[in-house]
Amino acid sequence: MSENFIELDVRPILRSGGEPFDAILGAVKKLEPGQGLRLFATFKPIPLFRVLGSMGFDHEATELSGGDWQVEFTPAAPAAGGVSAEQTVAAPAGSKQHDAWPAPAREMDNRNLDPPEPMVRILAAIEEMPKGEVLAALLCREPVFLLPELAKRGHSWQGAFEPDGKTYRMLIRIGTVQPGAA
């Protein structure tokens, strides 16, 4: 385990009602090889475990006094053919091969909406779609809180930032994973 961490305290952001995800991703992108992130938050950031796990990080969470949490994200040992920290495509275990996905049946542009409206709109839209169809969505950030909801509901996904670095394009395939299989 790495003892070389950069620290990020997002408690002030959370206490002021802000969204710290961009600050967290910015810190992760600045990590040197072998370096970890020590994060301080006002709650146990369970959605981040999956997101950073898909980026190649293990985590160890410790509850602090007053209900705050310290989480150390460390680079996982690379497996043969494993996921690297640079990989931006996420999909839960058990998902189908992405190259076999059909063309999107529905497209949404959520780039101008404030959180949590994009997540609310996407979850409402996928409830109306038949199993196997694909929803394409444009977002202004990676939907860190949406990903565990999709896994819980049995949907698979893939996503990455467009070359402009500002638009996150996401594809969601409806009902192709057994809930809880991730």
PDB file of C-alpha atoms in Angstrom:
ATOM      1  CA  MET A   1       0.000   0.000   0.000  1.00  0.00           C
ATOM      2  CA  SER A   2       1.253   3.449  -0.869  1.00  0.00           C
ATOM      3  CA  GLU A   3       2.190   5.817   1.932  1.00  0.00           C
ATOM      4  CA  ASN A   4       2.463   8.636  -0.592  1.00  0.00           C
ATOM      5  CA  PHE A   5      -0.833  10.536  -0.570  1.00  0.00           C
ATOM      6  CA  ILE A   6      -2.103  13.919  -1.552  1.00  0.00           C
ATOM      7  CA  GLU A   7      -4.853  15.144   0.745  1.00  0.00           C
ATOM      8  CA  LEU A   8      -8.174  16.651  -0.250  1.00  0.00           C
ATOM      9  CA  ASP A   9     -10.642  17.916   2.336  1.00  0.00           C
ATOM     10  CA  VAL A  10     -14.083  18.318   0.758  1.00  0.00           C
ATOM     11  CA  ARG A  11     -15.876  18.877   4.061  1.00  0.00           C
ATOM     12  CA  PRO A  12     -16.109  22.678   3.573  1.00  0.00           C
ATOM     13  CA  ILE A  13     -17.614  22.153   0.101  1.00  0.00           C
ATOM     14  CA  LEU A  14     -20.157  19.644   1.413  1.00  0.00           C
ATOM     15  CA  ARG A  15     -21.091  21.776   4.423  1.00  0.00           C
ATOM     16  CA  SER A  16     -21.783  24.741   2.152  1.00  0.00           C
ATOM     17  CA  GLY A  17     -24.098  22.589   0.022  1.00  0.00           C
ATOM     18  CA  GLY A  18     -21.667  22.257  -2.876  1.00  0.00           C
ATOM     19  CA  GLU A  19     -20.799  19.292  -5.077  1.00  0.00           C
ATOM     20  CA  PRO A  20     -17.156  18.149  -4.600  1.00  0.00           C
ATOM     21  CA  PHE A  21     -16.957  15.658  -7.449  1.00  0.00           C
ATOM     22  CA  ASP A  22     -15.043  17.934  -9.825  1.00  0.00           C
ATOM     23  CA  ALA A  23     -12.495  18.707  -7.087  1.00  0.00           C
ATOM     24  CA  ILE A  24     -12.077  14.985  -6.385  1.00  0.00           C
ATOM     25  CA  LEU A  25     -11.606  14.084 -10.044  1.00  0.00           C
ATOM     26  CA  GLY A  26      -9.189  16.998 -10.453  1.00  0.00           C
ATOM     27  CA  ALA A  27      -7.119  15.685  -7.545  1.00  0.00           C
ATOM     28  CA  VAL A  28      -7.162  12.149  -8.961  1.00  0.00           C
ATOM     29  CA  LYS A  29      -5.941  13.410 -12.340  1.00  0.00           C
ATOM     30  CA  LYS A  30      -2.970  15.109 -10.642  1.00  0.00           C
ATOM     31  CA  LEU A  31      -1.796  11.931  -8.920  1.00  0.00           C
ATOM     32  CA  GLU A  32       1.647  10.700  -9.853  1.00  0.00           C
ATOM     33  CA  PRO A  33       2.175   6.967 -10.526  1.00  0.00           C
ATOM     34  CA  GLY A  34       1.961   5.070  -7.249  1.00  0.00           C
ATOM     35  CA  GLN A  35       0.467   8.039  -5.412  1.00  0.00           C
ATOM     36  CA  GLY A  36      -2.833   7.821  -3.531  1.00  0.00           C
ATOM     37  CA  LEU A  37      -5.571  10.242  -2.514  1.00  0.00           C
ATOM     38  CA  ARG A  38      -6.499  10.796   1.131  1.00  0.00           C
ATOM     39  CA  LEU A  39     -10.020  12.249   1.119  1.00  0.00           C
ATOM     40  CA  PHE A  40     -11.857  13.836   4.042  1.00  0.00           C
ATOM     41  CA  ALA A  41     -15.665  13.983   3.806  1.00  0.00           C
ATOM     42  CA  THR A  42     -18.698  14.543   6.030  1.00  0.00           C
ATOM     43  CA  PHE A  43     -20.104  11.118   5.104  1.00  0.00           C
ATOM     44  CA  LYS A  44     -18.853   7.748   3.892  1.00  0.00           C
ATOM     45  CA  PRO A  45     -18.603   8.389   0.120  1.00  0.00           C
ATOM     46  CA  ILE A  46     -19.792   4.969  -1.000  1.00  0.00           C
ATOM     47  CA  PRO A  47     -20.550   6.012  -4.635  1.00  0.00           C
ATOM     48  CA  LEU A  48     -16.912   7.064  -4.995  1.00  0.00           C
ATOM     49  CA  PHE A  49     -15.702   3.594  -4.085  1.00  0.00           C
ATOM     50  CA  ARG A  50     -17.203   2.178  -7.275  1.00  0.00           C
ATOM     51  CA  VAL A  51     -16.218   5.125  -9.485  1.00  0.00           C
ATOM     52  CA  LEU A  52     -12.595   5.237  -8.368  1.00  0.00           C
ATOM     53  CA  GLY A  53     -12.537   1.447  -8.281  1.00  0.00           C
ATOM     54  CA  SER A  54     -13.383   1.461 -11.991  1.00  0.00           C
ATOM     55  CA  MET A  55     -10.409   3.784 -12.431  1.00  0.00           C
ATOM     56  CA  GLY A  56      -8.057   1.323 -10.721  1.00  0.00           C
ATOM     57  CA  PHE A  57      -8.128   2.430  -7.084  1.00  0.00           C
ATOM     58  CA  ASP A  58      -8.679   0.427  -3.919  1.00  0.00           C
ATOM     59  CA  HIS A  59     -10.049   2.188  -0.853  1.00  0.00           C
ATOM     60  CA  GLU A  60      -9.845   2.057   2.920  1.00  0.00           C
ATOM     61  CA  ALA A  61     -12.422   4.082   4.882  1.00  0.00           C
ATOM     62  CA  THR A  62     -12.052   5.190   8.503  1.00  0.00           C
ATOM     63  CA  GLU A  63     -14.720   6.997  10.494  1.00  0.00           C
ATOM     64  CA  LEU A  64     -13.404  10.061  12.326  1.00  0.00           C
ATOM     65  CA  SER A  65     -14.870  11.854  15.300  1.00  0.00           C
ATOM     66  CA  GLY A  66     -18.040  13.817  14.675  1.00  0.00           C
ATOM     67  CA  GLY A  67     -19.224  11.472  11.911  1.00  0.00           C
ATOM     68  CA  ASP A  68     -16.626  12.607   9.352  1.00  0.00           C
ATOM     69  CA  TRP A  69     -14.748  10.087   7.218  1.00  0.00           C
ATOM     70  CA  GLN A  70     -11.208   9.669   5.945  1.00  0.00           C
ATOM     71  CA  VAL A  71     -10.824   7.497   2.866  1.00  0.00           C
ATOM     72  CA  GLU A  72      -7.503   6.515   1.359  1.00  0.00           C
ATOM     73  CA  PHE A  73      -7.683   5.646  -2.330  1.00  0.00           C
ATOM     74  CA  THR A  74      -4.605   3.753  -3.438  1.00  0.00           C
ATOM     75  CA  PRO A  75      -3.678   2.519  -6.898  1.00  0.00           C
ATOM     76  CA  ALA A  76      -4.581  -1.137  -7.228  1.00  0.00           C
ATOM     77  CA  ALA A  77      -1.920  -3.515  -8.405  1.00  0.00           C
ATOM     78  CA  PRO A  78      -2.421  -3.846 -12.152  1.00  0.00           C
ATOM     79  CA  ALA A  79      -3.701  -7.208 -13.276  1.00  0.00           C
ATOM     80  CA  ALA A  80      -2.761  -8.675 -16.595  1.00  0.00           C
ATOM     81  CA  GLY A  81      -5.010  -6.881 -19.051  1.00  0.00           C
ATOM     82  CA  GLY A  82      -6.564  -4.991 -16.116  1.00  0.00           C
ATOM     83  CA  VAL A  83      -8.006  -1.530 -15.840  1.00  0.00           C
ATOM     84  CA  SER A  84      -5.640   1.428 -15.713  1.00  0.00           C
ATOM     85  CA  ALA A  85      -6.160   4.708 -13.878  1.00  0.00           C
ATOM     86  CA  GLU A  86      -6.427   6.406 -17.272  1.00  0.00           C
ATOM     87  CA  GLN A  87      -9.391   4.323 -18.394  1.00  0.00           C
ATOM     88  CA  THR A  88     -12.612   6.335 -18.473  1.00  0.00           C
ATOM     89  CA  VAL A  89     -15.044   3.686 -19.646  1.00  0.00           C
ATOM     90  CA  ALA A  90     -17.011   2.149 -16.814  1.00  0.00           C
ATOM     91  CA  ALA A  91     -19.246  -0.861 -16.821  1.00  0.00           C
ATOM     92  CA  PRO A  92     -20.404  -3.143 -14.068  1.00  0.00           C
ATOM     93  CA  ALA A  93     -19.193  -6.690 -13.899  1.00  0.00           C
ATOM     94  CA  GLY A  94     -21.339  -9.006 -15.924  1.00  0.00           C
ATOM     95  CA  SER A  95     -22.185  -6.427 -18.572  1.00  0.00           C
ATOM     96  CA  LYS A  96     -22.312  -7.440 -22.221  1.00  0.00           C
ATOM     97  CA  GLN A  97     -19.618  -6.489 -24.661  1.00  0.00           C
ATOM     98  CA  HIS A  98     -20.069  -2.832 -25.571  1.00  0.00           C
ATOM     99  CA  ASP A  99     -19.388  -3.316 -29.276  1.00  0.00           C
ATOM    100  CA  ALA A 100     -22.578  -5.369 -29.587  1.00  0.00           C
ATOM    101  CA  TRP A 101     -24.823  -2.548 -28.346  1.00  0.00           C
ATOM    102  CA  PRO A 102     -27.610  -1.321 -30.648  1.00  0.00           C
ATOM    103  CA  ALA A 103     -27.854   2.321 -31.730  1.00  0.00           C
ATOM    104  CA  PRO A 104     -29.441   4.566 -29.092  1.00  0.00           C
ATOM    105  CA  ALA A 105     -33.242   4.567 -29.181  1.00  0.00           C
ATOM    106  CA  ARG A 106     -33.351   7.808 -27.202  1.00  0.00           C
ATOM    107  CA  GLU A 107     -30.951  10.728 -26.734  1.00  0.00           C
ATOM    108  CA  MET A 108     -30.864  13.366 -23.998  1.00  0.00           C
ATOM    109  CA  ASP A 109     -28.810  16.546 -23.626  1.00  0.00           C
ATOM    110  CA  ASN A 110     -28.486  17.300 -19.893  1.00  0.00           C
ATOM    111  CA  ARG A 111     -25.439  19.577 -20.084  1.00  0.00           C
ATOM    112  CA  ASN A 112     -27.240  22.732 -18.951  1.00  0.00           C
ATOM    113  CA  LEU A 113     -28.960  21.219 -15.913  1.00  0.00           C
ATOM    114  CA  ASP A 114     -27.817  21.487 -12.299  1.00  0.00           C
ATOM    115  CA  PRO A 115     -27.441  18.340 -10.157  1.00  0.00           C
ATOM    116  CA  PRO A 116     -29.395  16.257  -9.406  1.00  0.00           C
ATOM    117  CA  GLU A 117     -31.706  17.069 -12.359  1.00  0.00           C
ATOM    118  CA  PRO A 118     -29.663  15.080 -14.975  1.00  0.00           C
ATOM    119  CA  MET A 119     -29.765  11.981 -12.772  1.00  0.00           C
ATOM    120  CA  VAL A 120     -33.493  12.399 -12.109  1.00  0.00           C
ATOM    121  CA  ARG A 121     -34.246  12.816 -15.830  1.00  0.00           C
ATOM    122  CA  ILE A 122     -32.121   9.835 -16.850  1.00  0.00           C
ATOM    123  CA  LEU A 123     -33.628   7.524 -14.225  1.00  0.00           C
ATOM    124  CA  ALA A 124     -37.146   8.588 -15.270  1.00  0.00           C
ATOM    125  CA  ALA A 125     -36.363   8.027 -18.959  1.00  0.00           C
ATOM    126  CA  ILE A 126     -34.896   4.557 -18.510  1.00  0.00           C
ATOM    127  CA  GLU A 127     -37.940   3.456 -16.530  1.00  0.00           C
ATOM    128  CA  GLU A 128     -39.985   3.965 -19.719  1.00  0.00           C
ATOM    129  CA  MET A 129     -37.616   2.076 -22.037  1.00  0.00           C
ATOM    130  CA  PRO A 130     -37.811  -1.649 -22.894  1.00  0.00           C
ATOM    131  CA  LYS A 131     -35.043  -4.057 -21.908  1.00  0.00           C
ATOM    132  CA  GLY A 132     -32.119  -4.036 -24.326  1.00  0.00           C
ATOM    133  CA  GLU A 133     -32.650  -0.511 -25.677  1.00  0.00           C
ATOM    134  CA  VAL A 134     -29.914   2.081 -25.322  1.00  0.00           C
ATOM    135  CA  LEU A 135     -30.193   5.640 -24.009  1.00  0.00           C
ATOM    136  CA  ALA A 136     -27.502   8.176 -24.975  1.00  0.00           C
ATOM    137  CA  ALA A 137     -26.998  11.140 -22.657  1.00  0.00           C
ATOM    138  CA  LEU A 138     -24.742  14.192 -22.745  1.00  0.00           C
ATOM    139  CA  LEU A 139     -23.656  15.575 -19.379  1.00  0.00           C
ATOM    140  CA  CYS A 140     -21.324  18.304 -18.155  1.00  0.00           C
ATOM    141  CA  ARG A 141     -19.602  15.915 -15.693  1.00  0.00           C
ATOM    142  CA  GLU A 142     -19.150  12.242 -14.982  1.00  0.00           C
ATOM    143  CA  PRO A 143     -22.346  11.111 -13.193  1.00  0.00           C
ATOM    144  CA  VAL A 144     -20.717   9.626 -10.106  1.00  0.00           C
ATOM    145  CA  PHE A 145     -23.954   9.247  -8.149  1.00  0.00           C
ATOM    146  CA  LEU A 146     -25.877   7.819 -11.098  1.00  0.00           C
ATOM    147  CA  LEU A 147     -23.524   4.874 -11.670  1.00  0.00           C
ATOM    148  CA  PRO A 148     -24.385   2.910  -8.498  1.00  0.00           C
ATOM    149  CA  GLU A 149     -28.088   3.526  -9.160  1.00  0.00           C
ATOM    150  CA  LEU A 150     -27.742   2.035 -12.636  1.00  0.00           C
ATOM    151  CA  ALA A 151     -25.944  -1.004 -11.240  1.00  0.00           C
ATOM    152  CA  LYS A 152     -28.571  -1.452  -8.544  1.00  0.00           C
ATOM    153  CA  ARG A 153     -31.324  -1.401 -11.183  1.00  0.00           C
ATOM    154  CA  GLY A 154     -29.569  -3.875 -13.468  1.00  0.00           C
ATOM    155  CA  HIS A 155     -28.495  -1.540 -16.276  1.00  0.00           C
ATOM    156  CA  SER A 156     -25.076  -1.520 -17.928  1.00  0.00           C
ATOM    157  CA  TRP A 157     -23.329   1.614 -19.134  1.00  0.00           C
ATOM    158  CA  GLN A 158     -20.273   3.046 -20.772  1.00  0.00           C
ATOM    159  CA  GLY A 159     -19.088   6.608 -20.846  1.00  0.00           C
ATOM    160  CA  ALA A 160     -16.186   8.945 -21.414  1.00  0.00           C
ATOM    161  CA  PHE A 161     -15.418  12.596 -21.954  1.00  0.00           C
ATOM    162  CA  GLU A 162     -15.591  13.839 -25.521  1.00  0.00           C
ATOM    163  CA  PRO A 163     -12.389  15.314 -27.013  1.00  0.00           C
ATOM    164  CA  ASP A 164     -13.520  18.781 -25.840  1.00  0.00           C
ATOM    165  CA  GLY A 165     -12.959  17.583 -22.233  1.00  0.00           C
ATOM    166  CA  LYS A 166     -16.221  19.234 -21.134  1.00  0.00           C
ATOM    167  CA  THR A 167     -18.919  16.904 -22.438  1.00  0.00           C
ATOM    168  CA  TYR A 168     -19.384  13.483 -20.879  1.00  0.00           C
ATOM    169  CA  ARG A 169     -21.196  11.118 -23.271  1.00  0.00           C
ATOM    170  CA  MET A 170     -22.865   8.152 -21.683  1.00  0.00           C
ATOM    171  CA  LEU A 171     -24.649   5.126 -23.102  1.00  0.00           C
ATOM    172  CA  ILE A 172     -26.994   3.141 -20.878  1.00  0.00           C
ATOM    173  CA  ARG A 173     -28.287  -0.260 -21.939  1.00  0.00           C
ATOM    174  CA  ILE A 174     -31.523  -1.049 -20.206  1.00  0.00           C
ATOM    175  CA  GLY A 175     -31.808  -4.123 -17.993  1.00  0.00           C
ATOM    176  CA  THR A 176     -28.858  -6.150 -19.271  1.00  0.00           C
ATOM    177  CA  VAL A 177     -27.266  -6.963 -15.906  1.00  0.00           C
ATOM    178  CA  GLN A 178     -28.743  -8.923 -13.033  1.00  0.00           C
ATOM    179  CA  PRO A 179     -29.202  -6.412 -10.160  1.00  0.00           C
ATOM    180  CA  GLY A 180     -26.527  -6.929  -7.543  1.00  0.00           C
ATOM    181  CA  ALA A 181     -24.234  -8.774  -9.979  1.00  0.00           C
ATOM    182  CA  ALA A 182     -21.697  -5.915 -10.040  1.00  0.00           C
TER     183      ALA A 182
END
